[in-house]
Amino acid sequence: MGYNLCIFDLDGTLVDTSTDINNAANDMLSHFGLQKIDKEQTTRYVGDGIRKFVERCIDGQSVDVEKAISFFKDAYFIRKVENTRPYHGIIDVLEEISDKYLSVLTNKSYEISKAITDALGLSRYFDIIVGGDTFEKKKPFPDGIQHILRKSGIPKQEAVMIGDGLTDILSAKKAGITSVYVSYGFTKTEQIAHLGPDYIVNSPHELLPICG
């Protein structure tokens, strides 16, 4: 099989960021006198960028959204790799497919995404990292994938998008490339199945027959 361009989501695909995001969210909620959320809620709220995440956390309460976003950004930057680690097997996969053109495409801001991949020693594996603020439109729009295709010079028939979220599968379909849903991440399989991803894998090592 094999694809020459492998595009990875970040949260819930390459790294488990759930504890650090949850802790930073609760720092923010406590600061504004709001009820804390648990990790399961946190993983349901992520995936559409920081503004949507914070709005879901404050849940319509009378809090200045811009101030809440600013507070969360600062709290999360401090906590970004307290507990965050690559999923077991991810490093092995990246080493095995290091001859491919590899990219990160995330709805997280570029600054925090690069800070996390740098801190965890992952940046060296990737030819390009595209954040949620790199373009006006983030996933599920295909802009990020289209940019990566242009930069790589690789035709879309040889490209694959790998992620755990609805936006990953939708952006792949809109861009006309192969999609892989990873069930070990944040989004439950029953929430994804109706989108018809081309592949479903249950562990990072199952990516090798697809990407290798």
Backbone as a ProteinNet text record, in pm:
[ID]
protein_1_A
[PRIMARY]
MGYNLCIFDLDGTLVDTSTDINNAANDMLSHFGLQKIDKEQTTRYVGDGIRKFVERCIDGQSVDVEKAISFFKDAYFIRKVENTRPYHGIIDVLEEISDKYLSVLTNKSYEISKAITDALGLSRYFDIIVGGDTFEKKKPFPDGIQHILRKSGIPKQEAVMIGDGLTDILSAKKAGITSVYVSYGFTKTEQIAHLGPDYIVNSPHELLPICG
[TERTIARY]
87	0	90.7	101.2	195.1	150.8	175	147.5	273.2	299.6	421.2	405.3	281	252.9	158.7	205.5	124.8	103.3	-23.1	-60.7	-125.6	-68.6	-115.9	-184.6	-297.9	-353.6	-259.3	-273.4	-185.5	-253.7	-348.3	-416.3	-500.1	-479.5	-559.4	-511.8	-402.6	-348.7	-200.3	-121.4	21.1	46.9	-22.3	3.3	-127.1	-119.8	-233.9	-218	-292.9	-286.5	-399.4	-481	-607.1	-588.6	-490.9	-473.8	-429.9	-334.6	-286.4	-393.5	-469.8	-578.5	-683.9	-716.9	-817.2	-772.5	-647.4	-596.4	-596.1	-555.8	-554.8	-696.5	-788.3	-928.5	-983.8	-951.1	-999.8	-931.6	-807.3	-744	-827.7	-867.1	-946.6	-1083.5	-1150.5	-1285.2	-1283.5	-1185.2	-1173.3	-1149.7	-1066.8	-1037.2	-1163.9	-1254.1	-1377.2	-1494.6	-1465.6	-1568.2	-1669.6	-1627.3	-1717.7	-1686.1	-1782.2	-1767.7	-1663.8	-1579.8	-1477.1	-1538.9	-1462.6	-1505.7	-1411.4	-1458.4	-1373	-1304.2	-1218	-1137.8	-1223	-1329.3	-1417.8	-1484.5	-1527.4	-1584.6	-1479.6	-1360.5	-1251.9	-1229.6	-1221	-1194.3	-1311.2	-1431.6	-1546.5	-1544.7	-1485.7	-1487.6	-1376.4	-1268.4	-1154.6	-1180.2	-1097.5	-1100.3	-1136.7	-1198.6	-1242.9	-1172.8	-1059.6	-984.9	-1013.6	-929.7	-933.6	-1061.1	-1109.6	-1229.8	-1348.6	-1370.4	-1482.9	-1466.1	-1342.4	-1316.9	-1353.5	-1306.6	-1334.5	-1484	-1547.6	-1692.6	-1768.9	-1726.8	-1792.6	-1766.7	-1647.8	-1614.9	-1699.9	-1715	-1787.7	-1938.5	-1979.9	-2118.9	-2221.7	-2198.6	-2296.5	-2299	-2207.6	-2202.5	-2155.9	-2187.6	-2157.4	-2010.4	-1927.7	-1783.3	-1737.6	-1647	-1589.6	-1508.4	-1555.7	-1493.2	-1348	-1320.5	-1183.7	-1088.5	-1134.3	-1051.7	-1032.2	-1137.9	-1128.7	-1030	-1035.8	-942.5	-799.1	-777.4	-643.4	-590.6	-677.1	-635.8	-602.3	-687.9	-662.7	-532	-508.1	-383.7	-261.7	-261.9	-148.3	-134.2	-247.3	-244.9	-198.1	-247.3	-212.1	-66.9	-15.6	124.1	216.2	179.9	258.8	251.2	133	110	134.3	168.1	158.3	219	328.1	387.7	411.8	329.2	339.6	308.4	205.2	163.2	155.3	160.9	146.2	263.6	230.6	331.1	280.8	372	327.8	257.4	159.1	94.9	197.7	180.2	272.4	276.4	394.7	411.8	426	391.1	397.4	540.4	635.3	774.7	823	790.7	829.5	774.7	648.7	585	656.5	682	747.8	888.1	959.1	1091.9	1082.9	984.1	969.3	933.1	857.8	812	883.6	1001.9	1073.5	1117.5	1112.2	1147.3	1031.4	914.5	797.9	798.6	712.3	689.2	585.1	622.7	535.7	495.7	370.7	317.9	226.3	218.4	116.2	15.2	-111.3	-219.5	-316.4	-318.7	-397.1	-478.6	-588.4	-666.1	-614.2	-513.7	-442.6	-359.3	-330.4	-248.2	-108.9	-46.9	86.1	185.4	178.8	276.3	277	160.1	155.5	184.3	141.2	168.1	317.7	386	531.3	603.3	554.8	617.2	606.5	491.9	472.1	558.1	557.4	637.2	786.9	828.9	969.1	1004.2	919.8	948.1	952.3	872.8	865.8	959.3	1038	1132.4	1068.4	949.2	876.6	898.3	936.6	943.8	1038	1141.5	1241.6	1186.1	1072.2	1012.8	930.4	895.7	796.8	856.8	816.1	859.3	786.3	664.5	585.2	482.8	459.2	355.5	259.9	133	31	-66.8	-83.5	-172	-309	-396.7	-532.5	-542.3	-434.7	-432.6	-342.4	-294.5	-209.3	-289.7	-414.4	-504.2	-632.3	-709	-834.9	-930.5	-931.2	-1022	-944.8	-985.1	-921.4	-1003.6	-956.3	-1036	-1175.4	-1283.9	-1292	-1274.2	-1241.3	-1213	-1083.2	-1069.5	-952.8	-830.2	-834	-725.8	-588.2	-582.4	-455.2	-398.4	-483	-438.1	-392.3	-467.4	-431.1	-296.9	-271.9	-142.1	-28.8	-50	52.9	78.2	-26.6	-10.2	75.9	48.8	127.6	272.7	294.4	431.3	511.1	444.9	513.7	534.5	445.5	450.1	403.6	338.6	292.2	144.9	106.5	-34	-124.6	-249.8	-340.7	-369.1	-349.6	-368.9	-267.3	-157.5	-50.7	-48	-159.6	-164.4	-270.7	-243.2	-337.2	-343.7	-464.5	-487.6	-520.4	-449.6	-463.3	-508	-622.1	-669.3	-778.9	-810.5	-911.8	-1043.1	-1051.1	-1168.4	-1252.3	-1373.3	-1463.6	-1399.9	-1334.1	-1276.5	-1164.8	-1094.8	-987.6	-1044.9	-1147.9	-1207.7	-1278	-1347.7	-1419	-1322.2	-1213.4	-1117.9	-1051.4	-1023.5	-965.7	-1060.9	-1187.5	-1286.1	-1302.6	-1303.9	-1318.5	-1196.5	-1080.1	-957.9	-935.8	-1016	-1005.3	-888.7	-849.8	-741.6	-793.2	-713.1	-747.9	-753.2	-846.9	-861	-842.6	-777.2	-758.8	-807.9	-902.6	-950.8	-879.1	-822.4	-756	-850.1	-888.6	-989.5	-932.9	-800	-738.9	-738.7	-787.7	-783.6	-904.2	-948.4	-1049.5	-1193.1	-1213.7	-1349.3	-1390.3	-1506.3	-1555	-1590.8	-1571.2	-1592.4	-1733.5	-1833.2	-1971.7	-2000	-1915.7	-1932.5	-1870.4	-1786.4	-1710.1	-1760.9	-1812.5	-1841.3	-1926.8	-2023.7	-2114.6	-2043.8	-1923.9	-1849	-1775.7	-1764.3	-1700.7	-1553.7	-1470.5	-1326.7	-1276.1	-1172	-1121.7	-1061.4	-1001.7	-943.1	-975.8	-984.4	-996.8	-886.2	-806.2	-700.7	-718.5	-677	-696.1	-568.2	-455.6	-328.6	-234	-134.1	-38.6	29.3	63.5	133.6	51.6	-80.5	-165.5	-157.8	-90.5	-70.4	36.2	127.1	240.8	203.8	110.8	74.3	8.7	-49.2	-115.8	-15.8	67.2	158.8	292	331.7	466.9	494.6
-117.8	0	122.8	194.6	303.2	433.8	542.2	677.3	759.7	849.5	929.5	1056	1093.4	1208.2	1164.5	1170.5	1131.5	1254.2	1293.3	1412	1367.4	1409.8	1368	1482.3	1452.2	1539.7	1532.4	1626.6	1627.8	1567.2	1640	1594.2	1470.3	1365.6	1245.3	1155.5	1194	1114.1	1086.7	1193.9	1178.9	1178.6	1268	1284.6	1288.7	1241	1247.6	1373.5	1475.4	1605	1625	1523.4	1540.8	1591.3	1539.4	1580.1	1725.6	1766.4	1903.9	2003.8	1969.7	2058.6	2067.3	1954.7	1952.4	2036.6	2022.4	2099.7	2249.9	2286.5	2428.4	2484.3	2403.8	2446.4	2470.4	2381.9	2398.3	2513.7	2544.7	2666.7	2788.2	2789.6	2900.2	2906.6	2793.5	2790.8	2832.1	2785.6	2823.8	2974.3	3027.8	3171.2	3256	3209.1	3283.1	3235	3147.8	3102	3007.7	2932.6	2839.5	2695.9	2608.3	2467.1	2399.8	2318	2246.5	2138.7	2096.2	1988.5	1869.9	1750.7	1632.7	1606.7	1507.2	1481.7	1433.6	1360.3	1312.6	1430.4	1529.5	1650.2	1723.5	1731.1	1798.5	1739.2	1606.9	1544	1561.2	1578.3	1605.1	1747.1	1838.8	1980.1	2019.5	1940.8	1979.3	1943.2	2000.3	1961.4	2071.8	2178.8	2286.1	2418.9	2412.9	2534.8	2588.4	2681.4	2729.2	2806.1	2887.2	2966.2	2875.3	2778.1	2685.7	2608.2	2568.2	2492.6	2574.2	2697.8	2783.1	2812.6	2839.3	2865.4	2745	2625.6	2505.1	2489.5	2524.5	2513.9	2608.4	2732.8	2830.7	2817.2	2750.8	2706.3	2818.3	2931.1	3039.4	3123.1	3097.3	3176.7	3319.4	3410	3552.1	3581.3	3534.9	3554.3	3614.9	3710.1	3768.7	3660.8	3622.9	3512.8	3544.7	3668.6	3704.4	3691.8	3733.2	3720.3	3573.2	3495.6	3352.2	3283.8	3320.3	3263.6	3300.5	3427.1	3473.1	3398.9	3382.1	3311.3	3165.7	3101.2	2961.3	2946.6	3033.6	3026.7	3029.2	3123.1	3135.4	3011.9	2964.7	2847.7	2723.6	2709.2	2589.5	2593.1	2710.9	2718	2673.5	2708.3	2665.9	2514	2458.7	2316.7	2224.1	2277.2	2207.3	2066.8	2043.5	1909.6	1854.3	1895.3	1837	1688.2	1652.3	1511.7	1462.2	1553.9	1517.3	1433.2	1322.3	1231.7	1174	1131.2	1060.9	930.6	891.9	763	652	544.7	431	377.1	372.9	322.2	430.8	553.7	661.9	686.8	691.2	715.2	606.6	481.7	370.4	389.7	431.8	454.1	565.7	677.6	790.8	754.5	676.3	630.5	543.2	455.7	359.6	427.5	536.7	603.3	737.5	750.7	878.6	916.5	821.3	852.1	916.5	921.4	984.6	1134.5	1210.3	1350.5	1351.3	1397.8	1392.1	1532.7	1545	1675	1661.8	1770.2	1783.9	1887.4	1853.7	1947.9	1945.6	2054	2059.4	2187.6	2184.8	2307.2	2385.4	2331.5	2403.3	2514	2620.4	2726.2	2672.4	2734.7	2690.9	2703.4	2813.6	2839.5	2728.2	2692	2588.9	2450.5	2428	2298.9	2277.1	2379.8	2369.3	2357.9	2429.1	2420.1	2278.3	2214.1	2077.5	1979	1988.5	1893	1913.5	2037.8	2063.4	1999.3	2023.1	1973.8	1821.7	1756.2	1610	1545	1626.2	1572.8	1519.9	1569.5	1520.4	1605.4	1730.4	1822.2	1772.1	1701.9	1656.6	1558.2	1497.8	1401	1466.7	1593.5	1655	1761.5	1753.1	1850.2	1982.3	1977.4	2098.9	2077.5	2182.5	2182.1	2297.1	2264	2364	2372.1	2492.6	2511.9	2562.7	2570.1	2615.3	2762.4	2837.2	2980	3012.2	2909.5	2931.9	2991.5	2945.5	2996.5	3046.2	3122	3174.3	3060.9	2956.5	2844.8	2722	2666.6	2546.2	2423.4	2305.5	2183.9	2202.4	2160.1	2063.6	2119.5	2248.1	2299.9	2238.4	2223.5	2153.3	2240.2	2367.2	2460.8	2411.6	2358.6	2310.8	2196.1	2100.4	1986	2033.6	2123	2173.5	2245.4	2319.8	2386.6	2285	2181.6	2078.4	2005	1978.6	1914.8	2001.8	2131.3	2222.1	2226.9	2236.6	2245.1	2118	2004.9	1876.4	1841.6	1891.5	1855.1	1713.1	1654.3	1515.4	1516	1435.3	1432.2	1376.6	1421	1382.7	1232.8	1164.4	1019.5	947.1	1016.6	957.9	1015.8	1079	1145.6	1083.7	1086	1030.9	1123.5	1144.3	1221.8	1125.9	1138.1	1046.8	1127.1	1090.7	1165.8	1094.9	1150.3	1088.2	1164	1274.2	1360.6	1369.9	1419.7	1443.8	1537.6	1642.6	1741.7	1682.2	1582.2	1517.7	1442	1364.3	1283.9	1374	1475.3	1566.6	1645.3	1693.9	1771.7	1683.8	1557.6	1464.8	1442.9	1421.7	1398.6	1521	1639.9	1763.1	1788.3	1742.4	1760.3	1647	1541.8	1430	1337.6	1324.8	1232	1121.3	1018.5	905.3	948.4	888.3	922.1	798.3	819.1	713.2	765.6	695.1	728.8	641.7	704.7	630.8	625.2	505.7	488.7	506	512.9	525.1	669	763.5	904.1	950.6	1073.4	1138	1111.4	1082.5	1070.6	924.3	891.6	753.7	709.4	580	524.9	550.7	539.3	558.3	700.7	795	932.9	956.7	864.3	879.5	789	672.8	567.1	614.8	701.9	745.8	827.1	877.5	953.9	863.2	736.2	640	664.8	673.2	685	565.7	585.6	477.1	364.1	399.8	299.3	335.9	234.7	252.3	169.9	233.9	160.8	179.4	80	80.2	106.2	115.4	144.8	207.3	282.9	342.2	240	122.6	24.2	-22.4	-12.5	-51.8	47.7	160.5	258	212.3	128.7	92.9	25.4	-70.6	-130	-30.8	75.7	177.4	280.3	329.3	439.2	390.8	270.7	223.3	194.9
0	0	0	110	124.1	61.3	132.9	85.6	103.6	10	16.7	100.7	128.5	214.3	325.3	448.4	565	652.3	667.1	743.5	874.2	985.4	1116.5	1191	1251.2	1354.1	1474.8	1566.9	1685.1	1807.8	1867.8	1989.4	1960.5	2039	2022	1910.4	1843.9	1733.7	1754.8	1762.4	1791.7	1941.4	2012.8	2156.1	2235.4	2358.4	2450.4	2535	2498.2	2564.3	2666.1	2685.4	2758.3	2901.7	2975.5	3115.5	3126.5	3043.6	3050.3	3005.8	2903.9	2861.1	2970.5	3029.5	3136.4	3256.4	3294.6	3408.5	3379.6	3257.9	3221.5	3212.9	3160.3	3153.3	3293.6	3385.2	3522.8	3595	3559.5	3610	3569.1	3443.5	3390.8	3456.8	3464	3521.3	3668.3	3742.3	3884.1	3897.8	3810	3813.4	3797.4	3712.7	3686.7	3773	3869.9	3962.9	3901.4	3801.3	3733.5	3771.9	3747.4	3782.4	3693.2	3755.1	3680.2	3590.3	3491.5	3403	3419.2	3383	3393	3258.2	3256.7	3136.8	3019.9	3050.4	2943.7	2873.9	2950.8	2891.2	2808.4	2862.2	2792.2	2654.4	2645.5	2515.8	2419.3	2472.2	2385.2	2332.3	2407.4	2371.3	2274.3	2268.2	2183.4	2037.7	1950.4	1810.1	1712.8	1763.6	1674.4	1701.9	1768.7	1798.2	1936.4	1980.7	2119.3	2152.1	2060.7	2090	2118	2031.2	2051.1	2180.4	2209.5	2331.2	2454.9	2460.8	2577.2	2587.3	2474.8	2476.2	2532	2495	2546.5	2696.3	2739.2	2881.9	2966.7	2922.1	3004.4	2987.5	2880.9	2865.7	2887	2821.8	2825.4	2951.3	3044	3167.6	3136.5	3226.5	3203.2	3230.6	3137.5	3145.9	3013.9	3020.4	2899.6	2826.9	2710.1	2636	2602.2	2562.1	2524.7	2643.8	2761.2	2881.9	2919.2	2900	2929.5	2834.8	2708.4	2610	2647	2680.6	2717.2	2839.9	2939.7	3060.8	3029	2950.4	2915.4	2838.1	2742.1	2664.2	2755.4	2850.4	2941.5	3030.8	3083	3171.2	3096.2	2974.1	2898	2852.3	2818.5	2776.1	2889.5	3011.8	3127.2	3145.4	3128.6	3157.3	3037.2	2922.5	2794.2	2788.7	2861.6	2858.3	2999.3	3094.9	3228.7	3223.7	3148.9	3139	2995.1	2899.5	2758.3	2710.3	2645.7	2590.4	2458.1	2371	2250.3	2288.5	2208.8	2232	2212.2	2288.7	2279.3	2135.8	2080.5	1944	1838.8	1870.3	1771.5	1724.7	1818	1779.7	1684.5	1713.8	1626.5	1485.4	1477	1346.5	1270.8	1338.9	1273.3	1226.5	1305.7	1265.1	1139.6	1138.3	1028.2	896.7	904.5	781.2	760.3	817.3	811.9	671.2	577.4	438.8	363.3	424.9	364.4	394.8	323.7	358.2	468.7	587	704.1	747.7	787.2	826.9	947.1	1025	1129.8	1081.4	1093.8	1063.5	1180.8	1256.2	1378.4	1383.8	1458.7	1482.2	1602.5	1669.4	1775.6	1710	1783.2	1725.5	1691.4	1592.7	1552.7	1668.7	1741.3	1848.3	1952.7	2003.6	2107.9	2049.2	1925.4	1860.5	1843.9	1795	1774.8	1908.4	2009.2	2141.5	2197.1	2175.8	2224.5	2147.1	2013.8	1935.3	1959.7	1982.1	2016.5	2150.3	2250.8	2385.6	2392.1	2308.5	2309.8	2207.2	2137.9	2040.2	1913.7	1881.5	1763.3	1638.8	1655.9	1541.6	1432.6	1472.3	1375.1	1273.4	1304.4	1212	1101.7	1118.2	1029.3	937.6	811.4	712	728.2	777.4	794.2	905.4	983.5	1087	1055.6	1040.3	1008	1124.3	1179.2	1293.4	1253	1350.5	1326.4	1294.1	1322.2	1291.6	1172.5	1102.8	986	871.1	858.6	755.5	819.8	744.9	797.4	832.3	749.2	770.7	816.4	930.2	983.4	945.4	982.2	960.9	1022.8	957	847.3	707.2	692.6	558.3	507.5	376.7	321.2	301.3	343.1	313.2	359	481.3	534.5	453.4	419.9	339.4	201.8	140.9	9.1	12.1	119.5	135.2	145.9	224.4	242.1	111	36	-94.8	-186.6	-187.6	-272.4	-228.6	-97.5	-45.4	-73.8	-63.1	-81	-227.7	-313.8	-454.7	-481.3	-381.9	-393.6	-434.3	-533	-575.9	-466.7	-467.4	-359.2	-355.1	-467	-468	-379.8	-347.7	-266.3	-124.9	-85.5	44.7	134.3	264.9	362.4	483.8	535.1	657.3	769.5	881	994.3	1115.6	1173.2	1288.6	1363.5	1480.3	1566.4	1565.1	1490.9	1501.3	1375.7	1393.4	1281.6	1180.2	1229.7	1139	1053.6	1104.8	1028	908.3	934.7	827.8	726.7	775.2	685.8	597.1	655.5	575.2	469.5	504.6	407	290	321.9	216.5	127.4	188.8	109.8	20.5	67	-11.6	-111.8	-102.2	-194.9	-168.7	-39.3	-6.1	86	102	187.1	333.2	408.8	550.9	638.1	751.1	850.7	984.9	1043.9	1178.4	1280.1	1384.2	1491.4	1612.1	1649.9	1754.8	1895	1908.1	2041.4	2093.1	2011.7	2048.8	2127.3	2100.8	2182.8	2137.4	2010.2	1956.7	1945.1	1997.1	1995.6	1853.7	1827.8	1694.1	1643.8	1732.5	1688.2	1642	1681	1635.9	1497.9	1455.2	1331.6	1219.6	1256.5	1158.5	1041.5	1068.1	961.2	853.2	883.3	784.3	685.7	721.5	631.7	605	711.1	687.5	607.7	529.6	445	527.2	639.8	729.1	873.9	957.8	1102	1167	1251.6	1322.6	1472.3	1546.4	1691.8	1770.6	1701.4	1767.8	1666.1	1712.5	1618.1	1527.1	1579	1497.5	1378.4	1387.8	1275.9	1160.2	1181.1	1074.3	975.7	1019.9	935.1	803.7	802.9	673.4	578	633.4	551.8	501.2	592.4	558.6	504.6	543.4	513.6	366.2
[MASK]
++++++++++++++++++++++++++++++++++++++++++++++++++++++++++++++++++++++++++++++++++++++++++++++++++++++++++++++++++++++++++++++++++++++++++++++++++++++++++++++++++++++++++++++++++++++++++++++++++++++++++++++++++++

